[in-house]
């Protein structure tokens, strides 16, 4: 004799597994999504920081370069002004000495800023080529500036007379000659170096932008596209778990209710008839008790396959209970629906399921009115099914 207690416990692990599976899918989706987004955000944040640093460096380099060029250009102007002031002083305009001293101090301060940096808005020291230009050789700019400033101070130390006129002429010669040429070359040098730094920074900026674009493409291909694919797959599993009966593969009760509501609305819109057909596998409880739950499950699966084979694609079969099945048949007459029910009943008798006694089914039919609720239609269909069972089972009954 089959052990009913042992087989009574059989469905429990399946039910628990079915309940846990959507949760496992959801947890996997959350973990994968968080990890993918964290990776993507970290990479993009790093690129944003790198782009910000490059931009800041570009702005600072441009500002420094502009200041450096401006200060070097002013050196030429100061040299000329010192020479002109000296000429005026030599011609008995002594009060101009204060201005000349101020210009000497300005030129010296600007020179120190150019060669050392960190002053007057110049934040970078001289480059290697700048060091060579300012300090290498007897014709170095540093020597010429220091000589010019020394000659200017010497001029101020002289008393009025012929010596001052000679010294003023010396300053004018220096300001218009080799010093002017070297200062002009210094401006050109700073302009050339500024262009080189700007080109380097542009390359860095282009590199950061290229890496950012490549990262976005890589994230789309390697993170988001697979993630969307996994989401689609997992959501498909969740949808199947939510709408399908795990044993028979048919729609479950909730999906059937939703689909029947849509059929009712379509039938009303097109002025069509819609019928509900309830089927019950006869004596399933006895089959489970005598032959085991495996045999009962085989019977349910076999009848589910029969429904899928015999019905139209527009008809909606579902398992709504233990041994109860329901079908929504739209755009059909009562005669057509009755013929479908009889065909199913006769086909069920011909099923040959290994380890299962011959099957029969009871069928109840009711009309689904356009304005009624699903509850009332289900109650009439169940009443028709009861009538079929009361009539001896393996029969079809209606309750309209």
Short mmCIF file of C-alpha atoms in Angstrom, two decimals:
data_model
loop_
_atom_site.label_atom_id
_atom_site.label_comp_id
_atom_site.label_asym_id
_atom_site.label_seq_id
_atom_site.Cartn_x
_atom_site.Cartn_y
_atom_site.Cartn_z
CA UNK A 1 0.00 0.00 0.00
CA UNK A 2 1.33 3.48 -0.96
CA UNK A 3 2.54 5.58 1.99
CA UNK A 4 0.29 8.61 1.88
CA UNK A 5 2.17 10.45 4.63
CA UNK A 6 5.51 10.21 2.80
CA UNK A 7 3.98 11.43 -0.46
CA UNK A 8 1.97 14.10 1.30
CA UNK A 9 5.27 15.76 2.20
CA UNK A 10 6.53 15.51 -1.40
CA UNK A 11 5.20 18.83 -2.74
CA UNK A 12 6.55 20.88 0.18
CA UNK A 13 10.21 21.17 -0.98
CA UNK A 14 8.99 22.09 -4.47
CA UNK A 15 6.75 24.82 -3.08
CA UNK A 16 9.52 26.22 -0.88
CA UNK A 17 11.98 26.13 -3.76
CA UNK A 18 9.50 27.88 -5.99
CA UNK A 19 9.03 30.62 -3.39
CA UNK A 20 12.73 31.06 -2.81
CA UNK A 21 13.73 31.15 -6.48
CA UNK A 22 12.38 34.64 -7.26
CA UNK A 23 14.07 35.94 -4.10
CA UNK A 24 17.38 34.41 -5.22
CA UNK A 25 16.92 35.98 -8.66
CA UNK A 26 16.18 39.36 -7.07
CA UNK A 27 19.20 39.16 -4.76
CA UNK A 28 21.45 38.24 -7.67
CA UNK A 29 20.13 41.14 -9.74
CA UNK A 30 20.70 43.57 -6.85
CA UNK A 31 24.24 42.35 -6.22
CA UNK A 32 25.16 42.42 -9.90
CA UNK A 33 23.58 45.83 -10.41
CA UNK A 34 25.29 47.38 -7.38
CA UNK A 35 28.68 45.93 -8.30
CA UNK A 36 28.38 47.04 -11.93
CA UNK A 37 27.23 50.53 -11.06
CA UNK A 38 29.91 50.88 -8.36
CA UNK A 39 32.58 49.89 -10.87
CA UNK A 40 31.21 52.22 -13.54
CA UNK A 41 30.85 55.13 -11.13
CA UNK A 42 34.35 54.62 -9.74
CA UNK A 43 35.87 54.66 -13.22
CA UNK A 44 33.86 57.69 -14.30
CA UNK A 45 34.65 59.51 -11.04
CA UNK A 46 38.36 58.88 -11.59
CA UNK A 47 38.10 60.19 -15.14
CA UNK A 48 36.19 63.26 -13.98
CA UNK A 49 38.83 63.98 -11.35
CA UNK A 50 41.58 63.46 -13.94
CA UNK A 51 39.79 65.76 -16.38
CA UNK A 52 39.36 68.38 -13.67
CA UNK A 53 43.07 68.21 -12.79
CA UNK A 54 44.06 68.54 -16.44
CA UNK A 55 41.69 71.47 -16.87
CA UNK A 56 43.03 73.18 -13.76
CA UNK A 57 46.59 72.65 -14.94
CA UNK A 58 45.68 74.04 -18.35
CA UNK A 59 44.14 77.16 -16.81
CA UNK A 60 47.09 77.66 -14.45
CA UNK A 61 49.65 77.05 -17.19
CA UNK A 62 47.91 79.49 -19.52
CA UNK A 63 47.67 82.12 -16.79
CA UNK A 64 51.33 81.69 -15.84
CA UNK A 65 52.44 81.73 -19.46
CA UNK A 66 50.47 84.90 -20.14
CA UNK A 67 51.94 86.57 -17.04
CA UNK A 68 55.45 85.41 -17.95
CA UNK A 69 55.15 86.85 -21.47
CA UNK A 70 53.63 90.06 -20.12
CA UNK A 71 56.40 90.55 -17.53
CA UNK A 72 59.12 89.83 -20.11
CA UNK A 73 57.50 92.34 -22.47
CA UNK A 74 57.38 94.99 -19.74
CA UNK A 75 61.11 94.56 -19.20
CA UNK A 76 61.72 96.10 -22.62
CA UNK A 77 59.47 99.02 -21.75
CA UNK A 78 61.17 99.56 -18.38
CA UNK A 79 64.62 99.50 -19.94
CA UNK A 80 63.59 102.18 -22.44
CA UNK A 81 61.94 104.28 -19.73
CA UNK A 82 64.98 104.07 -17.46
CA UNK A 83 67.19 105.19 -20.36
CA UNK A 84 64.86 108.10 -21.25
CA UNK A 85 64.57 109.13 -17.61
CA UNK A 86 68.34 109.09 -17.28
CA UNK A 87 68.60 111.38 -20.33
CA UNK A 88 66.08 113.78 -18.78
CA UNK A 89 67.93 113.77 -15.45
CA UNK A 90 71.20 114.41 -17.23
CA UNK A 91 69.57 117.50 -18.69
CA UNK A 92 68.95 118.97 -15.24
CA UNK A 93 65.55 117.37 -14.43
CA UNK A 94 66.64 115.97 -11.06
CA UNK A 95 63.13 115.34 -9.63
CA UNK A 96 62.80 112.43 -12.08
CA UNK A 97 65.31 110.45 -10.00
CA UNK A 98 62.52 109.06 -7.82
CA UNK A 99 60.76 107.64 -10.85
CA UNK A 100 64.00 106.15 -12.17
CA UNK A 101 64.72 104.42 -8.86
CA UNK A 102 61.19 103.00 -8.85
CA UNK A 103 61.61 101.71 -12.43
CA UNK A 104 64.98 100.13 -11.54
CA UNK A 105 63.33 98.36 -8.59
CA UNK A 106 60.47 97.18 -10.81
CA UNK A 107 62.82 95.85 -13.47
CA UNK A 108 64.92 94.02 -10.90
CA UNK A 109 61.87 92.49 -9.24
CA UNK A 110 60.47 91.38 -12.59
CA UNK A 111 63.82 89.87 -13.54
CA UNK A 112 63.92 87.86 -10.30
CA UNK A 113 60.36 86.65 -10.91
CA UNK A 114 61.24 85.50 -14.42
CA UNK A 115 64.30 83.49 -13.39
CA UNK A 116 63.01 82.06 -10.07
CA UNK A 117 59.21 82.02 -10.33
CA UNK A 118 56.74 82.17 -7.42
CA UNK A 119 56.38 85.94 -7.73
CA UNK A 120 54.27 88.44 -9.67
CA UNK A 121 51.86 85.68 -10.70
CA UNK A 122 54.61 83.53 -12.27
CA UNK A 123 54.33 80.11 -10.61
CA UNK A 124 56.87 78.17 -12.64
CA UNK A 125 60.67 78.59 -12.75
CA UNK A 126 62.66 78.74 -15.92
CA UNK A 127 62.75 75.71 -18.19
CA UNK A 128 66.01 74.08 -19.23
CA UNK A 129 66.13 76.14 -22.40
CA UNK A 130 65.25 79.25 -20.37
CA UNK A 131 68.08 78.54 -17.95
CA UNK A 132 70.47 78.28 -20.87
CA UNK A 133 69.16 81.48 -22.43
CA UNK A 134 69.35 83.50 -19.21
CA UNK A 135 72.60 82.19 -17.73
CA UNK A 136 74.81 80.45 -20.30
CA UNK A 137 77.62 82.31 -22.04
CA UNK A 138 78.92 85.84 -21.86
CA UNK A 139 75.92 87.07 -23.86
CA UNK A 140 73.40 85.68 -21.33
CA UNK A 141 70.36 87.82 -20.60
CA UNK A 142 70.92 87.70 -16.85
CA UNK A 143 74.34 89.30 -17.27
CA UNK A 144 72.96 91.99 -19.58
CA UNK A 145 70.10 92.84 -17.19
CA UNK A 146 72.41 92.95 -14.19
CA UNK A 147 74.89 95.17 -16.12
CA UNK A 148 72.09 97.49 -17.21
CA UNK A 149 70.73 97.81 -13.67
CA UNK A 150 74.24 98.34 -12.34
CA UNK A 151 74.85 101.09 -14.93
CA UNK A 152 71.51 102.69 -13.98
CA UNK A 153 72.41 102.75 -10.29
CA UNK A 154 75.81 104.12 -11.17
CA UNK A 155 74.14 106.90 -13.13
CA UNK A 156 72.08 107.92 -10.11
CA UNK A 157 75.24 108.02 -7.99
CA UNK A 158 76.88 110.55 -10.33
CA UNK A 159 76.68 114.25 -9.77
CA UNK A 160 75.29 116.51 -12.47
CA UNK A 161 77.74 117.13 -15.24
CA UNK A 162 79.41 115.66 -18.29
CA UNK A 163 79.77 112.22 -16.66
CA UNK A 164 76.01 111.93 -16.28
CA UNK A 165 75.50 112.77 -19.94
CA UNK A 166 77.97 110.06 -20.93
CA UNK A 167 76.35 107.51 -18.57
CA UNK A 168 72.87 108.40 -19.87
CA UNK A 169 74.10 107.77 -23.40
CA UNK A 170 75.51 104.41 -22.28
CA UNK A 171 72.11 103.42 -20.82
CA UNK A 172 70.33 104.49 -24.00
CA UNK A 173 72.75 102.41 -26.11
CA UNK A 174 72.19 99.33 -23.94
CA UNK A 175 68.39 99.80 -23.91
CA UNK A 176 68.21 100.13 -27.68
CA UNK A 177 70.87 97.57 -28.49
CA UNK A 178 71.81 94.13 -27.27
CA UNK A 179 69.60 94.27 -24.14
CA UNK A 180 66.54 95.08 -26.22
CA UNK A 181 67.35 92.21 -28.61
CA UNK A 182 67.81 89.72 -25.75
CA UNK A 183 64.62 90.85 -24.01
CA UNK A 184 62.75 90.49 -27.30
CA UNK A 185 64.20 86.99 -27.69
CA UNK A 186 63.08 86.19 -24.12
CA UNK A 187 59.48 87.11 -25.04
CA UNK A 188 59.70 84.85 -28.10
CA UNK A 189 61.14 82.06 -25.96
CA UNK A 190 58.30 82.32 -23.42
CA UNK A 191 55.71 82.42 -26.21
CA UNK A 192 57.21 79.32 -27.83
CA UNK A 193 57.32 77.43 -24.51
CA UNK A 194 53.74 78.48 -23.76
CA UNK A 195 52.66 77.02 -27.09
CA UNK A 196 54.51 73.79 -26.33
CA UNK A 197 52.94 73.48 -22.88
CA UNK A 198 49.52 74.22 -24.34
CA UNK A 199 50.01 71.48 -26.96
CA UNK A 200 51.06 69.01 -24.24
CA UNK A 201 48.06 69.88 -22.11
CA UNK A 202 45.79 69.54 -25.12
CA UNK A 203 47.21 66.06 -25.71
CA UNK A 204 46.57 65.16 -22.06
CA UNK A 205 43.05 66.52 -22.28
CA UNK A 206 42.45 64.58 -25.51
CA UNK A 207 43.81 61.47 -23.80
CA UNK A 208 41.45 61.90 -20.84
CA UNK A 209 38.47 62.48 -23.15
CA UNK A 210 39.44 59.47 -25.28
CA UNK A 211 39.81 57.26 -22.22
CA UNK A 212 36.43 58.51 -20.95
CA UNK A 213 34.75 57.71 -24.26
CA UNK A 214 36.43 54.30 -24.44
CA UNK A 215 35.39 53.65 -20.85
CA UNK A 216 31.79 54.53 -21.64
CA UNK A 217 31.87 52.20 -24.64
CA UNK A 218 33.48 49.46 -22.56
CA UNK A 219 30.90 49.94 -19.80
CA UNK A 220 28.10 49.76 -22.34
CA UNK A 221 29.51 46.58 -23.91
CA UNK A 222 30.98 44.82 -20.88
CA UNK A 223 28.76 45.99 -18.02
CA UNK A 224 25.43 47.44 -19.05
CA UNK A 225 24.67 45.26 -22.07
CA UNK A 226 25.34 41.99 -20.18
CA UNK A 227 23.54 43.45 -17.17
CA UNK A 228 20.48 44.27 -19.26
CA UNK A 229 20.65 40.78 -20.75
CA UNK A 230 20.80 39.23 -17.29
CA UNK A 231 17.99 41.47 -16.08
CA UNK A 232 15.88 40.47 -19.05
CA UNK A 233 16.58 36.79 -18.42
CA UNK A 234 15.94 37.02 -14.69
CA UNK A 235 12.80 39.08 -15.19
CA UNK A 236 11.67 36.46 -17.66
CA UNK A 237 12.17 33.83 -14.96
CA UNK A 238 10.30 35.99 -12.48
CA UNK A 239 7.48 36.53 -14.95
CA UNK A 240 7.27 32.79 -15.61
CA UNK A 241 7.28 32.08 -11.88
CA UNK A 242 4.52 34.66 -11.35
CA UNK A 243 2.28 33.63 -14.26
CA UNK A 244 2.94 29.92 -14.87
CA UNK A 245 1.99 26.81 -13.00
CA UNK A 246 5.30 25.08 -12.28
CA UNK A 247 3.91 21.53 -12.64
CA UNK A 248 1.93 21.73 -15.87
CA UNK A 249 3.44 24.78 -17.57
CA UNK A 250 -0.01 26.29 -18.05
CA UNK A 251 -1.02 29.73 -16.92
CA UNK A 252 -1.84 30.08 -13.23
CA UNK A 253 -5.02 31.43 -11.69
CA UNK A 254 -3.96 35.10 -11.54
CA UNK A 255 -2.79 35.16 -15.14
CA UNK A 256 -6.01 33.47 -16.20
CA UNK A 257 -8.07 36.11 -14.39
CA UNK A 258 -6.18 38.93 -16.11
CA UNK A 259 -6.40 37.28 -19.53
CA UNK A 260 -10.10 36.57 -19.10
CA UNK A 261 -10.77 40.19 -18.21
CA UNK A 262 -9.06 41.21 -21.46
CA UNK A 263 -11.09 38.64 -23.39
CA UNK A 264 -14.26 39.98 -21.80
CA UNK A 265 -13.36 43.53 -22.85
CA UNK A 266 -12.55 42.44 -26.41
CA UNK A 267 -15.73 40.40 -26.66
CA UNK A 268 -17.74 43.42 -25.55
CA UNK A 269 -15.99 45.73 -28.02
CA UNK A 270 -16.56 43.37 -30.97
CA UNK A 271 -19.96 42.14 -29.78
CA UNK A 272 -18.74 38.55 -29.48
CA UNK A 273 -19.66 35.73 -27.13
CA UNK A 274 -17.21 34.51 -24.52
CA UNK A 275 -17.46 31.25 -22.55
CA UNK A 276 -15.75 29.82 -19.49
CA UNK A 277 -15.01 26.09 -19.38
CA UNK A 278 -14.04 24.46 -16.07
CA UNK A 279 -12.47 20.97 -16.19
CA UNK A 280 -11.80 18.61 -13.31
CA UNK A 281 -9.72 15.42 -13.50
CA UNK A 282 -12.01 12.80 -12.02
CA UNK A 283 -10.91 10.87 -8.93
CA UNK A 284 -7.47 12.56 -8.74
CA UNK A 285 -7.47 12.16 -4.95
CA UNK A 286 -7.97 8.43 -5.30
CA UNK A 287 -5.20 8.24 -7.90
CA UNK A 288 -2.83 10.01 -5.50
CA UNK A 289 -3.77 7.72 -2.62
CA UNK A 290 -3.63 4.48 -4.59
CA UNK A 291 -0.85 5.12 -7.11
CA UNK A 292 1.12 7.94 -5.49
CA UNK A 293 1.53 11.60 -6.08
CA UNK A 294 3.89 10.96 -8.99
CA UNK A 295 1.05 9.24 -10.78
CA UNK A 296 -1.30 12.11 -9.98
CA UNK A 297 1.23 14.62 -11.29
CA UNK A 298 1.62 12.60 -14.48
CA UNK A 299 -2.13 12.68 -14.96
CA UNK A 300 -2.22 16.47 -14.52
CA UNK A 301 0.71 16.98 -16.91
CA UNK A 302 -0.81 14.73 -19.53
CA UNK A 303 -4.14 16.54 -19.42
CA UNK A 304 -2.31 19.92 -19.59
CA UNK A 305 -0.52 18.75 -22.75
CA UNK A 306 -3.87 17.64 -24.17
CA UNK A 307 -5.30 21.11 -23.59
CA UNK A 308 -2.38 22.75 -25.39
CA UNK A 309 -2.78 20.40 -28.35
CA UNK A 310 -6.55 20.60 -28.77
CA UNK A 311 -7.25 24.29 -28.16
CA UNK A 312 -6.83 27.28 -30.44
CA UNK A 313 -4.00 29.75 -29.86
CA UNK A 314 -6.57 32.37 -28.89
CA UNK A 315 -8.02 30.13 -26.17
CA UNK A 316 -6.45 30.50 -22.71
CA UNK A 317 -6.04 27.29 -20.66
CA UNK A 318 -4.91 27.48 -17.04
CA UNK A 319 -4.58 25.38 -13.91
CA UNK A 320 -6.58 27.18 -11.23
CA UNK A 321 -6.57 24.56 -8.50
CA UNK A 322 -5.31 21.11 -7.53
CA UNK A 323 -7.12 19.15 -10.23
CA UNK A 324 -9.13 22.02 -11.69
CA UNK A 325 -8.43 23.59 -15.05
CA UNK A 326 -10.14 26.53 -16.75
CA UNK A 327 -10.40 27.66 -20.35
CA UNK A 328 -11.55 31.03 -21.72
CA UNK A 329 -13.03 30.65 -25.21
CA UNK A 330 -13.73 33.89 -27.08
CA UNK A 331 -15.58 34.42 -30.34
CA UNK A 332 -17.51 31.16 -30.18
CA UNK A 333 -21.11 30.02 -29.81
CA UNK A 334 -22.43 27.70 -27.12
CA UNK A 335 -22.56 24.93 -29.73
CA UNK A 336 -18.91 25.50 -30.63
CA UNK A 337 -17.89 25.53 -26.96
CA UNK A 338 -19.85 22.37 -26.27
CA UNK A 339 -18.10 20.67 -29.19
CA UNK A 340 -14.70 21.69 -27.79
CA UNK A 341 -15.66 20.33 -24.36
CA UNK A 342 -16.84 17.01 -25.80
CA UNK A 343 -13.67 16.70 -27.86
CA UNK A 344 -11.56 17.25 -24.74
CA UNK A 345 -13.62 14.78 -22.73
CA UNK A 346 -13.30 12.08 -25.41
CA UNK A 347 -9.58 12.76 -25.92
CA UNK A 348 -8.96 12.46 -22.16
CA UNK A 349 -10.45 8.96 -22.21
CA UNK A 350 -7.88 7.99 -24.85
CA UNK A 351 -4.88 9.18 -22.85
CA UNK A 352 -2.43 6.40 -22.04
CA UNK A 353 -0.27 7.51 -19.13
CA UNK A 354 2.25 5.02 -17.75
CA UNK A 355 1.42 3.99 -14.19
CA UNK A 356 -1.90 5.85 -14.22
CA UNK A 357 -5.37 4.31 -14.61
CA UNK A 358 -7.59 5.51 -17.48
CA UNK A 359 -8.54 9.15 -17.02
CA UNK A 360 -11.87 10.88 -17.32
CA UNK A 361 -12.75 14.53 -16.87
CA UNK A 362 -15.87 16.43 -15.86
CA UNK A 363 -16.59 19.74 -17.62
CA UNK A 364 -18.78 22.72 -16.76
CA UNK A 365 -19.63 25.53 -19.21
CA UNK A 366 -21.00 29.02 -18.60
CA UNK A 367 -21.36 32.18 -20.63
CA UNK A 368 -19.25 35.17 -19.61
CA UNK A 369 -21.49 38.21 -19.89
CA UNK A 370 -19.96 41.50 -20.95
CA UNK A 371 -20.85 43.38 -17.75
CA UNK A 372 -20.56 40.78 -14.98
CA UNK A 373 -17.69 40.24 -12.58
CA UNK A 374 -15.27 37.34 -12.76
CA UNK A 375 -16.47 36.13 -9.36
CA UNK A 376 -20.02 35.60 -10.56
CA UNK A 377 -18.88 33.91 -13.78
CA UNK A 378 -16.55 31.60 -11.83
CA UNK A 379 -19.34 30.67 -9.44
CA UNK A 380 -21.61 29.64 -12.35
CA UNK A 381 -18.80 27.69 -14.01
CA UNK A 382 -18.13 25.84 -10.75
CA UNK A 383 -21.83 25.16 -10.40
CA UNK A 384 -21.87 23.67 -13.92
CA UNK A 385 -18.86 21.54 -12.98
CA UNK A 386 -20.67 20.28 -9.90
CA UNK A 387 -23.62 19.32 -12.08
CA UNK A 388 -21.31 17.33 -14.35
CA UNK A 389 -19.87 15.49 -11.35
CA UNK A 390 -23.31 14.87 -9.90
CA UNK A 391 -24.33 13.39 -13.25
CA UNK A 392 -21.75 10.66 -12.79
CA UNK A 393 -18.58 12.43 -13.97
CA UNK A 394 -17.02 12.05 -17.42
CA UNK A 395 -19.69 14.37 -18.78
CA UNK A 396 -20.35 17.95 -19.82
CA UNK A 397 -22.86 20.29 -18.16
CA UNK A 398 -23.84 23.93 -18.63
CA UNK A 399 -25.07 26.64 -16.32
CA UNK A 400 -25.81 29.79 -18.25
#
